[in-house]
GROMACS .gro file of C-alpha atoms in nm:
model
  297
    1MET     CA    1  -0.005   0.005  -0.002
    2ARG     CA    2   0.282   0.236   0.091
    3LYS     CA    3   0.446   0.180  -0.248
    4ILE     CA    4   0.115   0.247  -0.416
    5ILE     CA    5   0.067   0.578  -0.237
    6GLN     CA    6   0.423   0.683  -0.316
    7SER     CA    7   0.367   0.595  -0.685
    8ILE     CA    8   0.043   0.799  -0.688
    9ILE     CA    9   0.220   1.097  -0.535
   10LEU     CA   10   0.510   1.068  -0.785
   11ILE     CA   11   0.261   1.063  -1.085
   12LEU     CA   12   0.068   1.362  -0.943
   13PHE     CA   13   0.392   1.562  -0.893
   14ILE     CA   14   0.506   1.476  -1.260
   15SER     CA   15   0.162   1.569  -1.394
   16ASN     CA   16   0.151   1.907  -1.208
   17TYR     CA   17   0.504   1.982  -1.307
   18THR     CA   18   0.431   1.898  -1.684
   19PHE     CA   19   0.109   2.111  -1.659
   20SER     CA   20   0.307   2.397  -1.519
   21GLN     CA   21   0.575   2.375  -1.790
   22ASN     CA   22   0.307   2.367  -2.058
   23ASN     CA   23   0.121   2.676  -1.930
   24GLN     CA   24   0.427   2.893  -1.893
   25PRO     CA   25   0.472   3.163  -2.166
   26LYS     CA   26   0.732   3.060  -2.435
   27VAL     CA   27   0.928   3.234  -2.697
   28GLU     CA   28   0.823   3.109  -3.043
   29THR     CA   29   0.968   3.204  -3.388
   30LEU     CA   30   0.699   3.338  -3.610
   31LEU     CA   31   0.936   3.404  -3.915
   32SER     CA   32   1.306   3.316  -3.961
   33ASP     CA   33   1.537   3.458  -4.217
   34PHE     CA   34   1.308   3.751  -4.242
   35PRO     CA   35   1.462   4.093  -4.357
   36ALA     CA   36   1.220   4.331  -4.168
   37ASN     CA   37   1.422   4.413  -3.863
   38GLY     CA   38   1.274   4.733  -3.754
   39PHE     CA   39   0.966   4.890  -3.600
   40LEU     CA   40   0.662   4.678  -3.555
   41ASN     CA   41   0.291   4.786  -3.529
   42VAL     CA   42  -0.023   4.574  -3.478
   43ASP     CA   43  -0.328   4.652  -3.676
   44LYS     CA   44  -0.689   4.628  -3.519
   45ASP     CA   45  -0.728   4.282  -3.688
   46GLY     CA   46  -0.417   4.153  -3.524
   47SER     CA   47  -0.197   4.163  -3.840
   48LEU     CA   48   0.150   4.311  -3.814
   49TYR     CA   49   0.325   4.600  -4.006
   50ILE     CA   50   0.701   4.548  -3.999
   51SER     CA   51   0.958   4.792  -4.137
   52GLU     CA   52   1.268   4.668  -4.316
   53TYR     CA   53   1.505   4.932  -4.206
   54GLY     CA   54   1.815   4.741  -4.318
   55VAL     CA   55   2.144   4.865  -4.192
   56PHE     CA   56   2.252   5.216  -4.167
   57ALA     CA   57   2.446   5.325  -4.472
   58LYS     CA   58   2.576   5.679  -4.525
   59THR     CA   59   2.261   5.869  -4.419
   60GLY     CA   60   1.978   5.634  -4.379
   61GLY     CA   61   1.866   5.283  -4.370
   62SER     CA   62   1.923   5.047  -4.653
   63GLY     CA   63   1.592   4.877  -4.639
   64LYS     CA   64   1.323   4.926  -4.909
   65ARG     CA   65   1.011   4.746  -4.781
   66LEU     CA   66   0.726   4.749  -4.548
   67TYR     CA   67   0.558   4.412  -4.488
   68LYS     CA   68   0.210   4.321  -4.365
   69VAL     CA   69   0.205   3.983  -4.183
   70ALA     CA   70  -0.093   3.777  -4.045
   71PRO     CA   71  -0.068   3.653  -3.689
   72ASN     CA   72   0.018   3.313  -3.808
   73GLY     CA   73   0.323   3.443  -4.005
   74LYS     CA   74   0.164   3.449  -4.355
   75LEU     CA   75   0.281   3.743  -4.569
   76LEU     CA   76  -0.021   3.944  -4.671
   77ASP     CA   77   0.114   4.235  -4.848
   78SER     CA   78   0.423   4.460  -4.887
   79ILE     CA   79   0.515   4.809  -5.002
   80THR     CA   80   0.846   4.802  -5.190
   81ASN     CA   81   0.951   5.136  -5.301
   82LEU     CA   82   1.050   5.279  -4.971
   83SER     CA   83   1.378   5.412  -4.837
   84GLY     CA   84   1.484   5.290  -4.488
   85PRO     CA   85   1.128   5.295  -4.336
   86ILE     CA   86   1.113   5.314  -3.955
   87GLY     CA   87   0.786   5.365  -3.767
   88THR     CA   88   0.433   5.323  -3.880
   89VAL     CA   89   0.083   5.406  -3.759
   90LYS     CA   90  -0.274   5.368  -3.884
   91ASP     CA   91  -0.563   5.608  -3.844
   92ALA     CA   92  -0.926   5.546  -3.778
   93ASP     CA   93  -0.999   5.577  -4.153
   94GLY     CA   94  -0.757   5.304  -4.239
   95ASN     CA   95  -0.481   5.527  -4.373
   96LEU     CA   96  -0.129   5.419  -4.311
   97TYR     CA   97   0.154   5.654  -4.223
   98ILE     CA   98   0.510   5.561  -4.277
   99ASN     CA   99   0.828   5.733  -4.130
  100ASN     CA  100   1.028   5.714  -4.451
  101ASP     CA  101   1.336   5.849  -4.645
  102ASN     CA  102   1.512   5.955  -4.324
  103ASN     CA  103   1.853   6.106  -4.379
  104THR     CA  104   1.919   6.195  -4.004
  105LYS     CA  105   1.840   6.560  -4.097
  106ARG     CA  106   1.477   6.523  -4.185
  107SER     CA  107   1.210   6.261  -4.250
  108ILE     CA  108   0.923   6.234  -4.491
  109ILE     CA  109   0.600   6.101  -4.347
  110LEU     CA  110   0.416   5.922  -4.617
  111LYS     CA  111   0.030   5.869  -4.620
  112VAL     CA  112  -0.086   5.553  -4.781
  113ASP     CA  113  -0.462   5.535  -4.841
  114LYS     CA  114  -0.667   5.215  -4.853
  115LYS     CA  115  -0.616   5.196  -5.231
  116GLY     CA  116  -0.245   5.217  -5.197
  117ASN     CA  117  -0.198   5.576  -5.318
  118GLN     CA  118   0.102   5.750  -5.156
  119THR     CA  119   0.130   6.115  -5.080
  120LYS     CA  120   0.362   6.314  -4.867
  121PHE     CA  121   0.184   6.400  -4.552
  122ALA     CA  122   0.450   6.586  -4.355
  123GLU     CA  123   0.814   6.653  -4.320
  124VAL     CA  124   0.986   6.641  -3.976
  125LYS     CA  125   1.336   6.768  -3.902
  126GLY     CA  126   1.594   6.567  -3.725
  127TRP     CA  127   1.593   6.177  -3.715
  128PRO     CA  128   1.236   6.076  -3.615
  129ILE     CA  129   1.214   5.714  -3.510
  130GLY     CA  130   0.896   5.573  -3.329
  131MET     CA  131   0.550   5.673  -3.406
  132LYS     CA  132   0.219   5.639  -3.210
  133THR     CA  133  -0.125   5.793  -3.228
  134ASP     CA  134  -0.330   5.906  -2.935
  135LYS     CA  135  -0.712   5.857  -2.903
  136ASN     CA  136  -0.768   6.176  -3.101
  137GLY     CA  137  -0.564   6.066  -3.400
  138ILE     CA  138  -0.269   6.290  -3.328
  139ILE     CA  139   0.078   6.129  -3.424
  140TYR     CA  140   0.350   6.153  -3.174
  141LEU     CA  141   0.717   6.091  -3.287
  142THR     CA  142   1.044   6.045  -3.096
  143ASN     CA  143   1.348   6.199  -3.239
  144TYR     CA  144   1.699   6.041  -3.212
  145ASN     CA  145   1.922   6.339  -3.267
  146SER     CA  146   1.704   6.615  -3.144
  147PRO     CA  147   1.570   6.689  -2.790
  148GLU     CA  148   1.200   6.716  -2.900
  149ILE     CA  149   0.902   6.500  -2.919
  150TYR     CA  150   0.694   6.603  -3.212
  151THR     CA  151   0.332   6.592  -3.291
  152ILE     CA  152   0.145   6.591  -3.627
  153ASP     CA  153  -0.215   6.688  -3.644
  154LYS     CA  154  -0.470   6.535  -3.898
  155LYS     CA  155  -0.385   6.812  -4.153
  156GLY     CA  156  -0.015   6.727  -4.146
  157LYS     CA  157   0.103   7.028  -3.920
  158VAL     CA  158   0.411   6.954  -3.721
  159SER     CA  159   0.450   7.086  -3.367
  160VAL     CA  160   0.690   7.045  -3.081
  161PHE     CA  161   0.508   6.871  -2.794
  162VAL     CA  162   0.787   6.878  -2.535
  163LYS     CA  163   1.163   6.956  -2.541
  164ASP     CA  164   1.430   6.826  -2.300
  165ASP     CA  165   1.798   6.745  -2.342
  166GLU     CA  166   1.718   6.401  -2.175
  167LEU     CA  167   1.515   6.312  -2.485
  168ILE     CA  168   1.814   6.315  -2.734
  169GLY     CA  169   1.847   5.964  -2.834
  170THR     CA  170   1.477   5.848  -2.792
  171ALA     CA  171   1.327   5.594  -3.010
  172GLY     CA  172   1.065   5.365  -2.838
  173ILE     CA  173   0.726   5.505  -2.775
  174ASP     CA  174   0.378   5.405  -2.649
  175PHE     CA  175   0.093   5.519  -2.424
  176ASP     CA  176  -0.006   5.403  -2.082
  177SER     CA  177  -0.375   5.373  -1.988
  178LYS     CA  178  -0.391   5.726  -1.846
  179GLY     CA  179  -0.263   5.881  -2.170
  180ASN     CA  180   0.093   5.937  -2.052
  181LEU     CA  181   0.351   5.893  -2.327
  182ILE     CA  182   0.617   5.636  -2.240
  183VAL     CA  183   0.940   5.682  -2.430
  184ALA     CA  184   1.284   5.509  -2.418
  185ASN     CA  185   1.622   5.657  -2.494
  186PHE     CA  186   1.821   5.416  -2.721
  187ALA     CA  187   2.148   5.558  -2.612
  188THR     CA  188   2.113   5.590  -2.240
  189ALA     CA  189   1.868   5.314  -2.172
  190LYS     CA  190   1.640   5.559  -1.972
  191ILE     CA  191   1.275   5.535  -1.976
  192PHE     CA  192   1.050   5.845  -1.930
  193SER     CA  193   0.688   5.920  -1.870
  194ILE     CA  194   0.546   6.241  -2.021
  195ASN     CA  195   0.201   6.350  -1.913
  196PRO     CA  196  -0.047   6.520  -2.145
  197LYS     CA  197   0.075   6.858  -2.025
  198GLY     CA  198   0.436   6.783  -2.116
  199THR     CA  199   0.574   6.721  -1.778
  200ILE     CA  200   0.862   6.468  -1.783
  201SER     CA  201   0.959   6.220  -1.528
  202LYS     CA  202   1.197   5.931  -1.519
  203ILE     CA  203   1.054   5.596  -1.472
  204ALA     CA  204   1.383   5.383  -1.472
  205GLU     CA  205   1.719   5.337  -1.618
  206LEU     CA  206   1.830   5.001  -1.732
  207LYS     CA  207   2.174   4.953  -1.586
  208ASP     CA  208   2.478   4.793  -1.771
  209ILE     CA  209   2.295   4.724  -2.093
  210VAL     CA  210   2.433   4.995  -2.325
  211ILE     CA  211   2.720   4.876  -2.542
  212GLN     CA  212   2.877   5.120  -2.787
  213GLY     CA  213   2.566   5.346  -2.768
  214TRP     CA  214   2.316   5.072  -2.816
  215GLY     CA  215   2.075   5.044  -2.534
  216ILE     CA  216   1.690   5.006  -2.569
  217GLY     CA  217   1.574   4.943  -2.916
  218HIS     CA  218   1.195   4.993  -2.875
  219LEU     CA  219   0.938   4.947  -2.607
  220THR     CA  220   0.568   4.859  -2.585
  221VAL     CA  221   0.314   4.910  -2.306
  222LEU     CA  222   0.075   4.618  -2.226
  223ASP     CA  223  -0.166   4.642  -1.927
  224ASP     CA  224   0.043   4.920  -1.783
  225THR     CA  225   0.360   4.710  -1.793
  226ILE     CA  226   0.653   4.823  -2.016
  227TYR     CA  227   0.835   4.570  -2.222
  228ALA     CA  228   1.161   4.688  -2.377
  229THR     CA  229   1.430   4.530  -2.591
  230GLY     CA  230   1.791   4.528  -2.480
  231ILE     CA  231   1.925   4.524  -2.826
  232ALA     CA  232   2.300   4.495  -2.742
  233VAL     CA  233   2.251   4.233  -2.462
  234SER     CA  234   1.995   4.020  -2.654
  235LYS     CA  235   1.737   4.034  -2.370
  236ILE     CA  236   1.379   4.163  -2.317
  237PHE     CA  237   1.317   4.372  -2.008
  238LYS     CA  238   0.995   4.412  -1.801
  239ILE     CA  239   0.949   4.742  -1.631
  240SER     CA  240   0.663   4.855  -1.395
  241LEU     CA  241   0.545   5.218  -1.418
  242ASP     CA  242   0.693   5.270  -1.062
  243GLY     CA  243   1.036   5.165  -1.201
  244LYS     CA  244   1.094   4.805  -1.107
  245VAL     CA  245   1.314   4.649  -1.376
  246GLU     CA  246   1.366   4.273  -1.433
  247VAL     CA  247   1.483   4.050  -1.710
  248PHE     CA  248   1.164   3.920  -1.872
  249ALA     CA  249   1.309   3.690  -2.152
  250GLY     CA  250   1.632   3.593  -2.305
  251ASN     CA  251   1.947   3.421  -2.176
  252GLY     CA  252   2.179   3.681  -2.332
  253LYS     CA  253   2.314   3.464  -2.613
  254PRO     CA  254   2.280   3.632  -2.960
  255GLU     CA  255   2.091   3.356  -3.146
  256THR     CA  256   1.742   3.251  -3.241
  257LYS     CA  257   1.621   2.984  -3.008
  258GLY     CA  258   1.275   2.918  -2.875
  259GLY     CA  259   1.157   2.789  -2.546
  260LEU     CA  260   1.065   2.911  -2.189
  261LEU     CA  261   1.128   3.285  -2.137
  262LYS     CA  262   1.461   3.268  -1.953
  263GLU     CA  263   1.594   2.970  -2.158
  264ALA     CA  264   1.514   3.136  -2.500
  265SER     CA  265   1.748   3.344  -2.675
  266PHE     CA  266   1.716   3.655  -2.917
  267ASN     CA  267   1.950   3.773  -3.188
  268TYR     CA  268   1.988   4.132  -3.101
  269PRO     CA  269   1.617   4.213  -3.043
  270ASN     CA  270   1.521   4.553  -3.177
  271GLY     CA  271   1.151   4.624  -3.245
  272ILE     CA  272   0.870   4.526  -3.012
  273THR     CA  273   0.505   4.572  -3.011
  274SER     CA  274   0.200   4.414  -2.847
  275ASP     CA  275  -0.146   4.291  -2.953
  276LYS     CA  276  -0.324   4.436  -2.657
  277LYS     CA  277  -0.648   4.251  -2.714
  278ASN     CA  278  -0.485   3.894  -2.746
  279LYS     CA  279  -0.194   3.958  -2.509
  280ILE     CA  280   0.077   3.880  -2.748
  281LEU     CA  281   0.421   4.024  -2.779
  282TYR     CA  282   0.609   4.048  -3.109
  283ILE     CA  283   0.976   4.114  -3.151
  284SER     CA  284   1.198   4.183  -3.455
  285GLU     CA  285   1.569   4.071  -3.457
  286TYR     CA  286   1.838   4.295  -3.598
  287GLY     CA  287   2.110   4.027  -3.593
  288ALA     CA  288   2.201   3.764  -3.860
  289LYS     CA  289   1.932   3.723  -4.127
  290GLY     CA  290   1.663   3.867  -3.904
  291GLY     CA  291   1.349   3.715  -3.763
  292ILE     CA  292   1.011   3.785  -3.584
  293ARG     CA  293   0.960   3.630  -3.239
  294LYS     CA  294   0.629   3.589  -3.057
  295ILE     CA  295   0.536   3.556  -2.700
  296GLN     CA  296   0.180   3.456  -2.592
  297LEU     CA  297   0.127   3.593  -2.248
   0.00000   0.00000   0.00000
């Protein structure tokens, strides 16, 4: 009888352990050997827009394409006549806006309507990177080599929303549930909150992750938790709005390997976005031949 009880306990332990392992979030590879290594954006239907920035050459990215990809990894569409595209956003009418042709002194924001027609919507000075829209359809842009965060209204008018030297080097951008803008500095690995009145406060600084000026690639906010890519250290970080920082995923090895969060690896993760409805993180890889990773939370 004692042996039978011990066997039952062992079986229950193994079953519970297996169940626990199977229900933990895992890192999957949605697309491998995929050239789009830049900014990602989730459409309302769950599909992804992914920019092929390429590599920096002379005054801008070498990439030429923007891809639209289904949640299962199927390629749905692409725009092929671009020049180092970076951020993208979509408005309520279905128009797509692309941060394009950026020569580090100015960027052209393209407007692509539902029929595919392209027009110049705005020109922004500096080196704009990330883009997000607020609930009123106003576009916000970070600027890598300038201390401003810009806005673009529905008519294409560009304005300075806030200016501060701490913002030189910003790239990642998103909103929290209260409408505060959350931005990350690529060069310093500092994360800031900017309220609707333009008041800036530091949330956190990710220590010891900046290598040769490469710190945080991009960030996303999901359920008021920040997820940021440590591009040079090949890890994904999780940051609370009150500044608590922890490694969320990645073992630090620059390779593409799936598995449990801390066992998986990323090849220089760069872009990151979240499907807020379905609780999914998507990450683009800058290293090797590129790839798109997926984490179902």
